[in-house]
């Protein structure tokens, strides 16, 4: 829901969205188009060449593409570059979309399970690639198994929150993955809302 709101695909029933103190609730679709790079779990790929797809038909510069993709599995890159885009697997489409994001020059990345279809062998390489993307902000819905990577790569504690509600039945979704400062260390090692104690659940909602 958070990504849908920020990408302008749905409108908020109440409340406001502000960027740098400026309300953009009613213009999120235009803001997202200009400033956000959005990749969904099943990204849309044009039935065109590798270059057309990652450069957005020439809108993005291909000047540094070779340097940007050197961290990715080269066997996968070779296949993505030389295979008809409509025949690419789900994971290969995700990699293609990530390369496109890296060339976009956008300041905010909205990622929805962007490694979900990538095999475990190659996922670590792709995670390294994502870590090195040039952006100011990344908001990402992520798999539980990938959350362990964040403690090693980022300062702060990672909370994997899945429908973190009160009581026996989960309430409103808080977030899919959140990195919090170290001074909230009493909440460490939270991986799933279903494992939260009532005390930790209440503490999470206080934050």
One Martini backbone bead per residue (centre of mass of N, CA, C, O) as a GRO file, in nm:
protein
  207
    1UNK     BB    1   0.058   0.063  -0.021
    2UNK     BB    2   0.293   0.258  -0.001
    3UNK     BB    3   0.388   0.229  -0.298
    4UNK     BB    4   0.119   0.309  -0.428
    5UNK     BB    5   0.114   0.596  -0.314
    6UNK     BB    6   0.403   0.694  -0.417
    7UNK     BB    7   0.325   0.621  -0.730
    8UNK     BB    8   0.009   0.713  -0.777
    9UNK     BB    9  -0.207   0.465  -0.801
   10UNK     BB   10  -0.316   0.577  -0.532
   11UNK     BB   11  -0.539   0.728  -0.307
   12UNK     BB   12  -0.586   0.892  -0.029
   13UNK     BB   13  -0.842   0.906   0.208
   14UNK     BB   14  -0.624   1.025   0.408
   15UNK     BB   15  -0.423   1.264   0.455
   16UNK     BB   16  -0.065   1.325   0.388
   17UNK     BB   17   0.186   1.414   0.142
   18UNK     BB   18   0.535   1.488   0.201
   19UNK     BB   19   0.801   1.689   0.044
   20UNK     BB   20   0.992   1.890   0.201
   21UNK     BB   21   0.704   2.013   0.322
   22UNK     BB   22   0.541   1.940   0.060
   23UNK     BB   23   0.241   1.897  -0.074
   24UNK     BB   24   0.158   1.582  -0.288
   25UNK     BB   25  -0.107   1.415  -0.285
   26UNK     BB   26  -0.234   1.506  -0.587
   27UNK     BB   27   0.081   1.459  -0.743
   28UNK     BB   28   0.225   1.174  -0.734
   29UNK     BB   29   0.232   1.083  -1.030
   30UNK     BB   30   0.424   1.314  -1.124
   31UNK     BB   31   0.650   1.276  -0.920
   32UNK     BB   32   0.719   0.980  -0.984
   33UNK     BB   33   0.790   1.017  -1.285
   34UNK     BB   34   1.036   1.220  -1.223
   35UNK     BB   35   1.186   1.085  -0.935
   36UNK     BB   36   1.100   0.779  -0.970
   37UNK     BB   37   1.200   0.438  -0.931
   38UNK     BB   38   1.003   0.159  -1.050
   39UNK     BB   39   0.978  -0.181  -0.914
   40UNK     BB   40   0.823  -0.468  -0.969
   41UNK     BB   41   0.786  -0.800  -0.935
   42UNK     BB   42   0.649  -0.773  -1.239
   43UNK     BB   43   0.799  -0.642  -1.480
   44UNK     BB   44   0.787  -0.433  -1.747
   45UNK     BB   45   0.864  -0.537  -2.086
   46UNK     BB   46   0.983  -0.465  -2.377
   47UNK     BB   47   0.967  -0.573  -2.722
   48UNK     BB   48   1.295  -0.530  -2.718
   49UNK     BB   49   1.590  -0.433  -2.667
   50UNK     BB   50   1.818  -0.394  -2.431
   51UNK     BB   51   1.879  -0.095  -2.489
   52UNK     BB   52   1.588   0.010  -2.496
   53UNK     BB   53   1.513  -0.074  -2.207
   54UNK     BB   54   1.753   0.058  -2.027
   55UNK     BB   55   1.724   0.354  -2.186
   56UNK     BB   56   1.439   0.432  -2.261
   57UNK     BB   57   1.480   0.503  -2.561
   58UNK     BB   58   1.735   0.717  -2.488
   59UNK     BB   59   1.687   0.871  -2.207
   60UNK     BB   60   1.933   0.703  -2.117
   61UNK     BB   61   2.251   0.662  -2.049
   62UNK     BB   62   2.516   0.420  -2.173
   63UNK     BB   63   2.810   0.495  -2.088
   64UNK     BB   64   2.818   0.317  -1.783
   65UNK     BB   65   2.703   0.023  -1.803
   66UNK     BB   66   2.951  -0.167  -1.770
   67UNK     BB   67   3.027  -0.070  -1.482
   68UNK     BB   68   2.750  -0.131  -1.341
   69UNK     BB   69   2.742  -0.462  -1.430
   70UNK     BB   70   3.001  -0.610  -1.304
   71UNK     BB   71   2.850  -0.733  -1.038
   72UNK     BB   72   2.706  -0.913  -1.218
   73UNK     BB   73   2.616  -1.195  -1.357
   74UNK     BB   74   2.746  -1.270  -1.663
   75UNK     BB   75   2.561  -1.493  -1.764
   76UNK     BB   76   2.301  -1.331  -1.729
   77UNK     BB   77   2.377  -1.082  -1.897
   78UNK     BB   78   2.419  -1.226  -2.165
   79UNK     BB   79   2.127  -1.326  -2.187
   80UNK     BB   80   1.983  -1.050  -2.166
   81UNK     BB   81   2.133  -0.925  -2.422
   82UNK     BB   82   2.055  -1.200  -2.628
   83UNK     BB   83   1.747  -1.202  -2.556
   84UNK     BB   84   1.439  -1.210  -2.599
   85UNK     BB   85   1.244  -1.037  -2.385
   86UNK     BB   86   0.989  -1.240  -2.390
   87UNK     BB   87   1.198  -1.491  -2.287
   88UNK     BB   88   1.236  -1.402  -2.015
   89UNK     BB   89   1.268  -1.436  -1.704
   90UNK     BB   90   1.182  -1.309  -1.408
   91UNK     BB   91   1.475  -1.251  -1.309
   92UNK     BB   92   1.576  -1.114  -1.574
   93UNK     BB   93   1.373  -0.880  -1.561
   94UNK     BB   94   1.473  -0.767  -1.294
   95UNK     BB   95   1.760  -0.702  -1.390
   96UNK     BB   96   1.683  -0.516  -1.621
   97UNK     BB   97   1.538  -0.307  -1.434
   98UNK     BB   98   1.786  -0.238  -1.258
   99UNK     BB   99   1.957  -0.122  -1.481
  100UNK     BB  100   1.761   0.100  -1.555
  101UNK     BB  101   1.770   0.241  -1.277
  102UNK     BB  102   2.083   0.302  -1.281
  103UNK     BB  103   2.031   0.510  -1.542
  104UNK     BB  104   1.803   0.729  -1.452
  105UNK     BB  105   1.878   0.940  -1.202
  106UNK     BB  106   1.715   0.885  -0.969
  107UNK     BB  107   1.639   0.955  -0.613
  108UNK     BB  108   1.407   0.729  -0.602
  109UNK     BB  109   1.339   0.399  -0.479
  110UNK     BB  110   1.086   0.152  -0.575
  111UNK     BB  111   1.073  -0.176  -0.428
  112UNK     BB  112   0.911  -0.496  -0.528
  113UNK     BB  113   1.052  -0.776  -0.502
  114UNK     BB  114   1.333  -0.769  -0.699
  115UNK     BB  115   1.443  -1.088  -0.604
  116UNK     BB  116   1.222  -1.322  -0.610
  117UNK     BB  117   1.320  -1.460  -0.912
  118UNK     BB  118   1.603  -1.503  -0.801
  119UNK     BB  119   1.843  -1.697  -0.756
  120UNK     BB  120   2.046  -1.766  -0.493
  121UNK     BB  121   2.323  -1.755  -0.641
  122UNK     BB  122   2.258  -1.444  -0.760
  123UNK     BB  123   2.146  -1.258  -0.531
  124UNK     BB  124   2.406  -1.140  -0.402
  125UNK     BB  125   2.493  -0.979  -0.650
  126UNK     BB  126   2.237  -0.805  -0.671
  127UNK     BB  127   2.257  -0.676  -0.390
  128UNK     BB  128   2.523  -0.529  -0.447
  129UNK     BB  129   2.409  -0.359  -0.677
  130UNK     BB  130   2.190  -0.213  -0.511
  131UNK     BB  131   2.380  -0.082  -0.300
  132UNK     BB  132   2.531   0.094  -0.550
  133UNK     BB  133   2.316   0.277  -0.598
  134UNK     BB  134   2.232   0.606  -0.713
  135UNK     BB  135   2.076   0.719  -0.422
  136UNK     BB  136   1.896   0.863  -0.160
  137UNK     BB  137   1.638   0.660  -0.178
  138UNK     BB  138   1.510   0.342  -0.038
  139UNK     BB  139   1.212   0.154  -0.098
  140UNK     BB  140   1.155  -0.183   0.037
  141UNK     BB  141   1.029  -0.482  -0.055
  142UNK     BB  142   1.116  -0.788   0.126
  143UNK     BB  143   1.262  -1.068   0.190
  144UNK     BB  144   1.346  -1.242   0.463
  145UNK     BB  145   1.626  -1.362   0.359
  146UNK     BB  146   1.739  -1.062   0.299
  147UNK     BB  147   1.755  -0.918   0.581
  148UNK     BB  148   2.038  -1.018   0.679
  149UNK     BB  149   2.203  -0.829   0.490
  150UNK     BB  150   2.153  -0.548   0.631
  151UNK     BB  151   2.323  -0.571   0.891
  152UNK     BB  152   2.596  -0.578   0.715
  153UNK     BB  153   2.541  -0.300   0.526
  154UNK     BB  154   2.402  -0.144   0.771
  155UNK     BB  155   2.318   0.089   0.986
  156UNK     BB  156   2.147  -0.083   1.213
  157UNK     BB  157   1.825  -0.216   1.253
  158UNK     BB  158   1.632  -0.490   1.149
  159UNK     BB  159   1.287  -0.508   1.047
  160UNK     BB  160   1.062  -0.771   0.995
  161UNK     BB  161   0.743  -0.675   0.876
  162UNK     BB  162   0.431  -0.869   0.904
  163UNK     BB  163   0.153  -0.768   0.987
  164UNK     BB  164   0.180  -0.555   1.245
  165UNK     BB  165  -0.025  -0.628   1.497
  166UNK     BB  166  -0.268  -0.667   1.725
  167UNK     BB  167  -0.286  -0.947   1.855
  168UNK     BB  168  -0.377  -1.245   1.701
  169UNK     BB  169  -0.452  -1.037   1.482
  170UNK     BB  170  -0.357  -0.867   1.229
  171UNK     BB  171  -0.323  -0.557   1.127
  172UNK     BB  172  -0.180  -0.315   1.012
  173UNK     BB  173   0.049  -0.234   0.788
  174UNK     BB  174   0.362  -0.099   0.834
  175UNK     BB  175   0.595  -0.288   0.701
  176UNK     BB  176   0.845  -0.482   0.535
  177UNK     BB  177   1.105  -0.287   0.587
  178UNK     BB  178   1.319  -0.178   0.863
  179UNK     BB  179   1.546   0.079   0.957
  180UNK     BB  180   1.701   0.128   1.268
  181UNK     BB  181   1.843   0.256   1.515
  182UNK     BB  182   2.046   0.148   1.776
  183UNK     BB  183   1.864   0.277   2.016
  184UNK     BB  184   1.659   0.016   1.938
  185UNK     BB  185   1.787  -0.261   2.052
  186UNK     BB  186   1.533  -0.396   2.198
  187UNK     BB  187   1.431  -0.483   1.879
  188UNK     BB  188   1.592  -0.709   1.811
  189UNK     BB  189   1.532  -0.993   1.621
  190UNK     BB  190   1.305  -0.913   1.419
  191UNK     BB  191   1.123  -1.109   1.159
  192UNK     BB  192   0.817  -1.153   1.265
  193UNK     BB  193   0.504  -1.087   1.374
  194UNK     BB  194   0.442  -1.385   1.473
  195UNK     BB  195   0.699  -1.351   1.694
  196UNK     BB  196   0.580  -1.142   1.859
  197UNK     BB  197   0.546  -0.994   2.133
  198UNK     BB  198   0.337  -0.792   2.294
  199UNK     BB  199   0.554  -0.592   2.389
  200UNK     BB  200   0.694  -0.548   2.110
  201UNK     BB  201   0.444  -0.460   1.957
  202UNK     BB  202   0.388  -0.205   2.127
  203UNK     BB  203   0.666  -0.072   2.078
  204UNK     BB  204   0.637  -0.045   1.772
  205UNK     BB  205   0.385   0.146   1.781
  206UNK     BB  206   0.523   0.375   1.932
  207UNK     BB  207   0.733   0.427   1.691
   0.00000   0.00000   0.00000
